[in-house]
Tab-separated table of C-alpha atoms in Angstrom:
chain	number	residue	atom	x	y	z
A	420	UNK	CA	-25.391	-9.024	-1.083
A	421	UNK	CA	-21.753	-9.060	-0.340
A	422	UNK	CA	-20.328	-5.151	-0.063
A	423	UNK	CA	-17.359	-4.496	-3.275
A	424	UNK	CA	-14.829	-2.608	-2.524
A	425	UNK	CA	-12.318	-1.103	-5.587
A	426	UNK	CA	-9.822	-4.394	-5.987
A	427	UNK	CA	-10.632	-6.485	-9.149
A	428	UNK	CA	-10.564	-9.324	-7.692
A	429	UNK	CA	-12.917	-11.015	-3.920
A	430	UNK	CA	-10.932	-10.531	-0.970
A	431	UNK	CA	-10.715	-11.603	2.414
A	432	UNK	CA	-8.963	-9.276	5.292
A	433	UNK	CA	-5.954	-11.397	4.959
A	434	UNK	CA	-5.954	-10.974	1.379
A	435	UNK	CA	-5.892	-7.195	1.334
A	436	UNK	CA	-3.199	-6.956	4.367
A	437	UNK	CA	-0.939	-8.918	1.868
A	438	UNK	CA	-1.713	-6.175	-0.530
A	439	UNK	CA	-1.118	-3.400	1.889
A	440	UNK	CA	1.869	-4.633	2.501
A	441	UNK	CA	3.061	-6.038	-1.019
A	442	UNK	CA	2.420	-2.032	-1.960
A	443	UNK	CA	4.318	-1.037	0.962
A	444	UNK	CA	7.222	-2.743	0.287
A	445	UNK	CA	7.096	-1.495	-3.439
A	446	UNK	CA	6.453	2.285	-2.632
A	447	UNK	CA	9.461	2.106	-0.357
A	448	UNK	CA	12.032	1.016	-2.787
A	449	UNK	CA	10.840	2.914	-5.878
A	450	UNK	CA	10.758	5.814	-3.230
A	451	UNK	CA	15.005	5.043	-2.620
A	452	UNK	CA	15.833	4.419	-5.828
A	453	UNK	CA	14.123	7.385	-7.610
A	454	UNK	CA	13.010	9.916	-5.014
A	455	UNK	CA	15.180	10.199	-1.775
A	456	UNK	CA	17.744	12.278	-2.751
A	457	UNK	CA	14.791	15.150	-3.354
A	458	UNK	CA	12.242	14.310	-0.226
A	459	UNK	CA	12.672	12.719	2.845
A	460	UNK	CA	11.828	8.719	3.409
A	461	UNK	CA	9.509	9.690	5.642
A	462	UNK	CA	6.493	11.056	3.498
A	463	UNK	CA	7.243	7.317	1.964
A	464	UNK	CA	6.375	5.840	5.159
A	465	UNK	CA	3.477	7.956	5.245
A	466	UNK	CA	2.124	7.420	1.884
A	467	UNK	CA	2.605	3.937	2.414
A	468	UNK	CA	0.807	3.578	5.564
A	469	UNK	CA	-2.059	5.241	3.614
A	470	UNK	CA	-1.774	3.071	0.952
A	471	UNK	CA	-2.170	0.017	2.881
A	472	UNK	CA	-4.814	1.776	5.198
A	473	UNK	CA	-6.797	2.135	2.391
A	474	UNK	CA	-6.670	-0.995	0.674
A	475	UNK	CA	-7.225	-3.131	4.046
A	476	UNK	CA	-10.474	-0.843	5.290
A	477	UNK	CA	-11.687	-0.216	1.269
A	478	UNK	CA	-10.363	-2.982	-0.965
């Protein structure tokens, strides 16, 4: 029985590092466009690293 992680869809590690870092690249510019001028880029790179973290050891 193959473990399931929370994506929708059967993944391979390569598949969910794409992910990660399809979502990284996304969090980061909706992060300058709407959200720098209040909080620092940095808790971007953060959540993102989370993010991607997540998706490529739970996905």
């Amino acid at each position: 029985m193959k473990k399931r992680g929370f994506l929708p869809i059967v993944t391979n590690w390569f598949d969910r590092l794409f992910i990660g870092i399809y979502l990284w690249v996304a969090i980061e510019l909706f992060w300058l466009r709407f959200l720098e001028a209040f909080v620092p880029l940095t808790f971007a790179h953060l959540l993102s690293l989370a993010v991607a973290l997540l998706i490529l050891t739970r996905g």
